[in-house]
GROMACS .gro file of C-alpha atoms in nm:
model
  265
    1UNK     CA    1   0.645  -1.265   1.568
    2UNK     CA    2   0.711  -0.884   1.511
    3UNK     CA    3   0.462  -0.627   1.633
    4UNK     CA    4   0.304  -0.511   1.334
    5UNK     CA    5   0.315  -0.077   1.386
    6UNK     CA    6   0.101  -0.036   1.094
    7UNK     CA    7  -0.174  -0.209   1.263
    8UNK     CA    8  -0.109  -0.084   1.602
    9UNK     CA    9  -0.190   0.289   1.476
   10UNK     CA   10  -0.504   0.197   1.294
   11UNK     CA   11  -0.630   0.000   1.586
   12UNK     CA   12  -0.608   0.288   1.839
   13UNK     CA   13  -0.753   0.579   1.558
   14UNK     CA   14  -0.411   0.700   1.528
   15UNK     CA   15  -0.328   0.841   1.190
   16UNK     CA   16  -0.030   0.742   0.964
   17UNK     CA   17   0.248   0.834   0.716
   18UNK     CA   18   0.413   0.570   0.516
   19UNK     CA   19   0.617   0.620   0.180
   20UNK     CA   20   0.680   0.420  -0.072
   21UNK     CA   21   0.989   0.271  -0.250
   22UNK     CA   22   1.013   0.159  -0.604
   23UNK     CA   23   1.374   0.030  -0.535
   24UNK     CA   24   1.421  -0.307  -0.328
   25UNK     CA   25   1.766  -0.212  -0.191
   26UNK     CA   26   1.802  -0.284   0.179
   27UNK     CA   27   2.008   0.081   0.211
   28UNK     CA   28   1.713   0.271   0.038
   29UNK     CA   29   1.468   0.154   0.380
   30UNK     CA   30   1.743   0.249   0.598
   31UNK     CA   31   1.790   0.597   0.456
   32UNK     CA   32   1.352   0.591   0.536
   33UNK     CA   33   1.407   0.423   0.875
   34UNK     CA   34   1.661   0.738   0.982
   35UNK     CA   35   1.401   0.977   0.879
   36UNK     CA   36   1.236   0.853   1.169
   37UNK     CA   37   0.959   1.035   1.064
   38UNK     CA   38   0.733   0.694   0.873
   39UNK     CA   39   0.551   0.480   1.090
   40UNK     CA   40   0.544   0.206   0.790
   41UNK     CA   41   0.779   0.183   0.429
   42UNK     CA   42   0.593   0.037   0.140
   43UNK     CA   43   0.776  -0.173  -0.174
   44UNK     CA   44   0.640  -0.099  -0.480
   45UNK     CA   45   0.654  -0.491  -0.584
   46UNK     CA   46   0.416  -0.412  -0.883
   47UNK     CA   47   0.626  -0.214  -1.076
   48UNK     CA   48   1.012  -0.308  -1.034
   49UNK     CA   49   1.187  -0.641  -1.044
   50UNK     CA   50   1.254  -0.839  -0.755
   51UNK     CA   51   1.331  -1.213  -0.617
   52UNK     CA   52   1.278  -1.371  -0.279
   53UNK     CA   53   1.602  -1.319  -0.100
   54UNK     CA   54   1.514  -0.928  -0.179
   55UNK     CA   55   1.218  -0.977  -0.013
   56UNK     CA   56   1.354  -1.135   0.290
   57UNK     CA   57   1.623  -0.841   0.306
   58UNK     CA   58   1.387  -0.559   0.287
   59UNK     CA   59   1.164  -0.733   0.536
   60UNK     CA   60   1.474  -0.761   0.740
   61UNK     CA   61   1.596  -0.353   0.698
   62UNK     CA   62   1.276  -0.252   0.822
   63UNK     CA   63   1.290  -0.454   1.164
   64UNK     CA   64   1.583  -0.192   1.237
   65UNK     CA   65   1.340   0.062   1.242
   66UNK     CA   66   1.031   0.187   1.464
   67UNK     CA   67   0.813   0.089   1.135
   68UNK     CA   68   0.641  -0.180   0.989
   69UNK     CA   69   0.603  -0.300   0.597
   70UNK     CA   70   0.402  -0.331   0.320
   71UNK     CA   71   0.403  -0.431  -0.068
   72UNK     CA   72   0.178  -0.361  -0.392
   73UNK     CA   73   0.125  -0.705  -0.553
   74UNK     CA   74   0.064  -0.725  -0.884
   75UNK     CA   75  -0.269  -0.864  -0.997
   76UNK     CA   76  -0.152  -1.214  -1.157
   77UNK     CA   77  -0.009  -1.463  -0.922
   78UNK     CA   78  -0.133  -1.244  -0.592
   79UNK     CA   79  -0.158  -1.546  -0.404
   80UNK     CA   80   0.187  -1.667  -0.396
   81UNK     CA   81   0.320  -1.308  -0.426
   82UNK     CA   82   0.147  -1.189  -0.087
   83UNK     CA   83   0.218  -1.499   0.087
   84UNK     CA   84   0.576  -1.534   0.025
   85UNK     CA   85   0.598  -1.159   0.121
   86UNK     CA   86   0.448  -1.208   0.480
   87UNK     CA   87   0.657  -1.519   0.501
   88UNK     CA   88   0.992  -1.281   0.461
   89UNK     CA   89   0.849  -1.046   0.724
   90UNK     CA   90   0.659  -0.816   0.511
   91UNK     CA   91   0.347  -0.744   0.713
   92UNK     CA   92   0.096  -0.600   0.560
   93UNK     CA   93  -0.092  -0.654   0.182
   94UNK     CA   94  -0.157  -0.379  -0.049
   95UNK     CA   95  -0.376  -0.546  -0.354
   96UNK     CA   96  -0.424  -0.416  -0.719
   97UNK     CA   97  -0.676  -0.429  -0.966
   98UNK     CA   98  -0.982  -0.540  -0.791
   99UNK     CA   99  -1.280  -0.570  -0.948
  100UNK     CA  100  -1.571  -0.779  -0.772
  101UNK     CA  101  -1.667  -0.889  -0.430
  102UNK     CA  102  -1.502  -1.185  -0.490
  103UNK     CA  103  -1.166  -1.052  -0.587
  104UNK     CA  104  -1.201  -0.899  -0.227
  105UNK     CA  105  -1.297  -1.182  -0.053
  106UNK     CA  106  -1.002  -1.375  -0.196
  107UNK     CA  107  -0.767  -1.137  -0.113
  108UNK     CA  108  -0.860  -1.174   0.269
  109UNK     CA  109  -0.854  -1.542   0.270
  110UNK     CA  110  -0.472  -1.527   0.043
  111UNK     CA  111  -0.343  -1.318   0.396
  112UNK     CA  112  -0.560  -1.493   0.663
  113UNK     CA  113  -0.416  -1.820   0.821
  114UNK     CA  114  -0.611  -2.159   0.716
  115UNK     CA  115  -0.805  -2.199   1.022
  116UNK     CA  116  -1.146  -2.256   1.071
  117UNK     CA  117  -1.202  -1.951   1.257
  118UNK     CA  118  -1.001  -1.707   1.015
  119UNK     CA  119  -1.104  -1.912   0.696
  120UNK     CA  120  -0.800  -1.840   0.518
  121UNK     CA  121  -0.535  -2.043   0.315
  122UNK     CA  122  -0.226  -1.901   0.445
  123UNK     CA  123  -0.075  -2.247   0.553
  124UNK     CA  124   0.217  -2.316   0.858
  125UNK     CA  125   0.506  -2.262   0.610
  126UNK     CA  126   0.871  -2.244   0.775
  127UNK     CA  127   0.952  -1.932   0.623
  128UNK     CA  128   1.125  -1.615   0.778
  129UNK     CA  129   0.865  -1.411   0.946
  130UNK     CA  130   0.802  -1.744   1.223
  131UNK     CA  131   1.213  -1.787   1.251
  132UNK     CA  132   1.197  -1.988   1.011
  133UNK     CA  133   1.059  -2.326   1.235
  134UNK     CA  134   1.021  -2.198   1.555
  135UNK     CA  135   0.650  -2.029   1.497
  136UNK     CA  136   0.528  -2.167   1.281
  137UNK     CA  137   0.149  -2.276   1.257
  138UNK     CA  138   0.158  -2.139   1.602
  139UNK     CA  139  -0.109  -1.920   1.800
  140UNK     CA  140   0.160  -1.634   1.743
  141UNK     CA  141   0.115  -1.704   1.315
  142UNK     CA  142  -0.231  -1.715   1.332
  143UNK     CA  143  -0.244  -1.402   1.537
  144UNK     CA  144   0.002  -1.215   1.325
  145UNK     CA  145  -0.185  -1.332   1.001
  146UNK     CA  146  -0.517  -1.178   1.139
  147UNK     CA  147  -0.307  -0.837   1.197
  148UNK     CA  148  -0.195  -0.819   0.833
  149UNK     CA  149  -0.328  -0.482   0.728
  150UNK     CA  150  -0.553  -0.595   0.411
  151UNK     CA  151  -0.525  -0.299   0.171
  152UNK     CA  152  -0.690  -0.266  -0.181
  153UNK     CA  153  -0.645  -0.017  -0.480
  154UNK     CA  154  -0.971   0.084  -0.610
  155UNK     CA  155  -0.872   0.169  -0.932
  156UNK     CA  156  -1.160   0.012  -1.167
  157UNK     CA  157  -1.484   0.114  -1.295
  158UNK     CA  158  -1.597  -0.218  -1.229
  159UNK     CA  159  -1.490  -0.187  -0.845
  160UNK     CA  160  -1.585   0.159  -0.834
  161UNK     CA  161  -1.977   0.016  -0.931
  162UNK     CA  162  -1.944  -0.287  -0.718
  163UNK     CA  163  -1.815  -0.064  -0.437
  164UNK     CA  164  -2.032  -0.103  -0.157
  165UNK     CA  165  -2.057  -0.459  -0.176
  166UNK     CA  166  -1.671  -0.505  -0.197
  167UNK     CA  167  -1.608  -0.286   0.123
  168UNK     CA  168  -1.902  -0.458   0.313
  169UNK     CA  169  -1.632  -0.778   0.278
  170UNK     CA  170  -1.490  -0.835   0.660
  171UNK     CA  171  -1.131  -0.821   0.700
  172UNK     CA  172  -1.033  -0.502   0.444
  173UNK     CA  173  -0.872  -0.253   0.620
  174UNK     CA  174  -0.792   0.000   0.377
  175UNK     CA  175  -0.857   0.114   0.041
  176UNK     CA  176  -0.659   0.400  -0.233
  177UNK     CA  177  -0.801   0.517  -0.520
  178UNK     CA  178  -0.591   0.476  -0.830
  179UNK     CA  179  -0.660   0.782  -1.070
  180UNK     CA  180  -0.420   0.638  -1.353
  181UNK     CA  181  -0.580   0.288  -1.381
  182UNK     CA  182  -0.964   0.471  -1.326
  183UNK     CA  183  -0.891   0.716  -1.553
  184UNK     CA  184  -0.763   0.468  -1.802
  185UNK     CA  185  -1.076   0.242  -1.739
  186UNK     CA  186  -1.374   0.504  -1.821
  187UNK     CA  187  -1.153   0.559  -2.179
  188UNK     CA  188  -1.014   0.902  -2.043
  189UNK     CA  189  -0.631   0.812  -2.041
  190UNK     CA  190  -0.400   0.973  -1.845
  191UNK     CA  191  -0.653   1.259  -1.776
  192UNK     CA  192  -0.612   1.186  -1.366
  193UNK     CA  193  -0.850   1.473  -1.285
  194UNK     CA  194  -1.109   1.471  -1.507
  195UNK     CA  195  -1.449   1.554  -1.320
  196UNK     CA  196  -1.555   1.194  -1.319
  197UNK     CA  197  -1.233   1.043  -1.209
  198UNK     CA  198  -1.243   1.320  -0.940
  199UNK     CA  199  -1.591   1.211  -0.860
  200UNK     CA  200  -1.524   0.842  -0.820
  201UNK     CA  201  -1.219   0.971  -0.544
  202UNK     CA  202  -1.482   1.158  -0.361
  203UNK     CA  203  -1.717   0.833  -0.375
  204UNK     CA  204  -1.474   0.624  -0.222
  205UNK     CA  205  -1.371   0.791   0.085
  206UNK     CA  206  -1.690   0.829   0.199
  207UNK     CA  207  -1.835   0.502   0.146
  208UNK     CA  208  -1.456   0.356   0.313
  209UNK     CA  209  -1.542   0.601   0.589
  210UNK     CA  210  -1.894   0.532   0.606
  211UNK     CA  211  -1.814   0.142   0.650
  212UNK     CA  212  -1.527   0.188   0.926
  213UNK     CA  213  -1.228   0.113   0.638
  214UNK     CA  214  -0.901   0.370   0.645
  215UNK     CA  215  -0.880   0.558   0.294
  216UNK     CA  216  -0.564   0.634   0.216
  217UNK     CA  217  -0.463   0.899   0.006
  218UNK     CA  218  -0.085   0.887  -0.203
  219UNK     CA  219   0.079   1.224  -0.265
  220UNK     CA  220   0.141   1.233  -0.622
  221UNK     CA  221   0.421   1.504  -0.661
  222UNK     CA  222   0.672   1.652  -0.448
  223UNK     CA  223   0.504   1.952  -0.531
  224UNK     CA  224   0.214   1.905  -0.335
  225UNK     CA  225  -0.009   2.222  -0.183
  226UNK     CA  226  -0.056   2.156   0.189
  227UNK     CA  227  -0.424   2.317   0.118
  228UNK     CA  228  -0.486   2.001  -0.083
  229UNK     CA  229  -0.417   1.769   0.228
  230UNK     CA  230  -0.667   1.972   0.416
  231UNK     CA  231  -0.933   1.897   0.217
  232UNK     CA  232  -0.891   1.585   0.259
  233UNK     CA  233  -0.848   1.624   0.649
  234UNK     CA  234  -1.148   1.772   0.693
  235UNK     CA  235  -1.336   1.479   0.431
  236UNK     CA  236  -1.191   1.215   0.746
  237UNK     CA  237  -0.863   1.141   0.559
  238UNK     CA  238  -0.651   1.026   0.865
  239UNK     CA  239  -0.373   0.837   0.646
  240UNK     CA  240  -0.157   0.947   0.391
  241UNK     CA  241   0.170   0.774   0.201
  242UNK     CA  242   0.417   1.003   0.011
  243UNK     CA  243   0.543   0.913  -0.321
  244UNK     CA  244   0.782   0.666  -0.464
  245UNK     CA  245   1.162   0.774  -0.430
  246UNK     CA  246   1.148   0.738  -0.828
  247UNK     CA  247   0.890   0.992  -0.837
  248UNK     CA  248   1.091   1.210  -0.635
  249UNK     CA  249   1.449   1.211  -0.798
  250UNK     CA  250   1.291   1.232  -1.145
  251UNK     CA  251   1.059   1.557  -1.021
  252UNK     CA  252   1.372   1.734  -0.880
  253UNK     CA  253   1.641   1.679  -1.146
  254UNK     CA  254   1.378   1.802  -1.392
  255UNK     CA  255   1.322   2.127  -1.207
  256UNK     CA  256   1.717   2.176  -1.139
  257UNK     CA  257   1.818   2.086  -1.434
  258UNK     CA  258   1.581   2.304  -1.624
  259UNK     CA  259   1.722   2.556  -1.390
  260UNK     CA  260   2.057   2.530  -1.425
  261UNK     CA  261   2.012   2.478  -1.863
  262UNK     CA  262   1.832   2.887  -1.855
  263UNK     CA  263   2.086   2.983  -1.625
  264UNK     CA  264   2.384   2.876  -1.846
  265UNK     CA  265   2.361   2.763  -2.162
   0.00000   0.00000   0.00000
């Protein structure tokens, strides 16, 4: 089984810097991997289209690299969407739309290998991430199963009120806050810093914090002040994931273009 990096860091208090890819292409995760510069890559699986074999080859680009993996699952079908991702060597979970205690629960148990010391349902399948037979159901699976980083957007009102008894659930690793989704939730959409949405960011980090769970905070814009990361430095912030490359090429041909369209036309 492949060291999980991801894991490693948060293990020893390190911090870490992943980024995130709305594209599946294999090339896209080498272009990250040469950065050298990410200690994980993230696949934005929730929001662009995608079938196994593109799972196994992004799981397989990143094994190149000094990094490890993650993926955003969408909310329906999380189950077989996480487990087939760890199966093509995608390590680590990154859940949506949680609501309740027992959306978290469930979401440990989905990664977790069926044992009844882990008291998951993540069964011996012959998939990739064991060589396909060779590791499967083994002490190594069960091992690397119980490394999966478990990571949940908190990005409801509901989780946001149920939020100390979702983070008191053993086995979550790390939570984000999702501003659009929040925002959207409370009936103020799109308005990602209105004082309340703000307020509900603040909330979380310290009650992650304040149970031993990593927040993590994305980087919304290219544009970003470092000032801003600060603050959240000195709030105990220790990991932080940049934006999609979607994000990125849309911010800059907007500004160049604008550019370039006052300049000569």
């Amino acid at each position: 089984m492949k060291k999980n990096k991801l894991r490693k860091l948060l293990k020893e208090g390190k911090p870490t810097l992943g980024t995130r890819l709305l594209s599946v292409w294999p090339g896209m995760v080498e272009l990250v991997g040469n950065i050298g510069l990410f200690d994980y890559v993230e696949y934005l699986g929730e929001y662009s289209p995608w079938n196994l074999h593109d799972l196994e080859n992004f799981g397989r680009a990143v094994e190149l690299f000094n990094m490890s993996s993650m993926i955003k699952v969408d909310q329906n079908c999380r189950a077989f969407i996480a487990q087939r991702a760890l199966g093509s060597g995608i390590q680590n979970i990154l859940f949506t739309d949680i609501r309740t205690v027992e959306d978290a629960k469930e979401c440990v148990r989905i990664v977790r290998a069926e044992t009844p010391q882990t008291k998951g349902i993540n069964g011996a399948a012959s998939r990739r991430n064991v060589g396909y037979y060779l590791e499967a159901g083994s002490p190594e699976y069960v091992k690397a199963m119980d490394e999966a980083v478990v990571a949940l957007m908190i990005e409801k009102k509901e989780a946001v009120d149920n939020l100390e008894e979702i983070l008191s659930v053993k086995g979550i690793n790390m939570v984000q806050f999702g501003p659009g989704d929040y925002s959207l939730s409370l009936g103020y959409p799109g308005q990602r810093n209105h004082p309340k949405v703000k307020e509900a960011e603040l909330k979380i980090i310290e009650t992650a914090i304040k149970k031993g769970i990593r927040p993590r905070v994305e980087i919304g814009s290219i544009n970003y002040k470092i000032e801003d990361l600060k603050k959240y430095v000195e709030l105990g912030v220790r990991d932080f994931n940049l934006p999609s490359e979607g994000k990125i090429i849309y911010e800059w041909l907007k500004k160049h273009g604008e550019n370039i369209r006052k300049s000569l036309f």
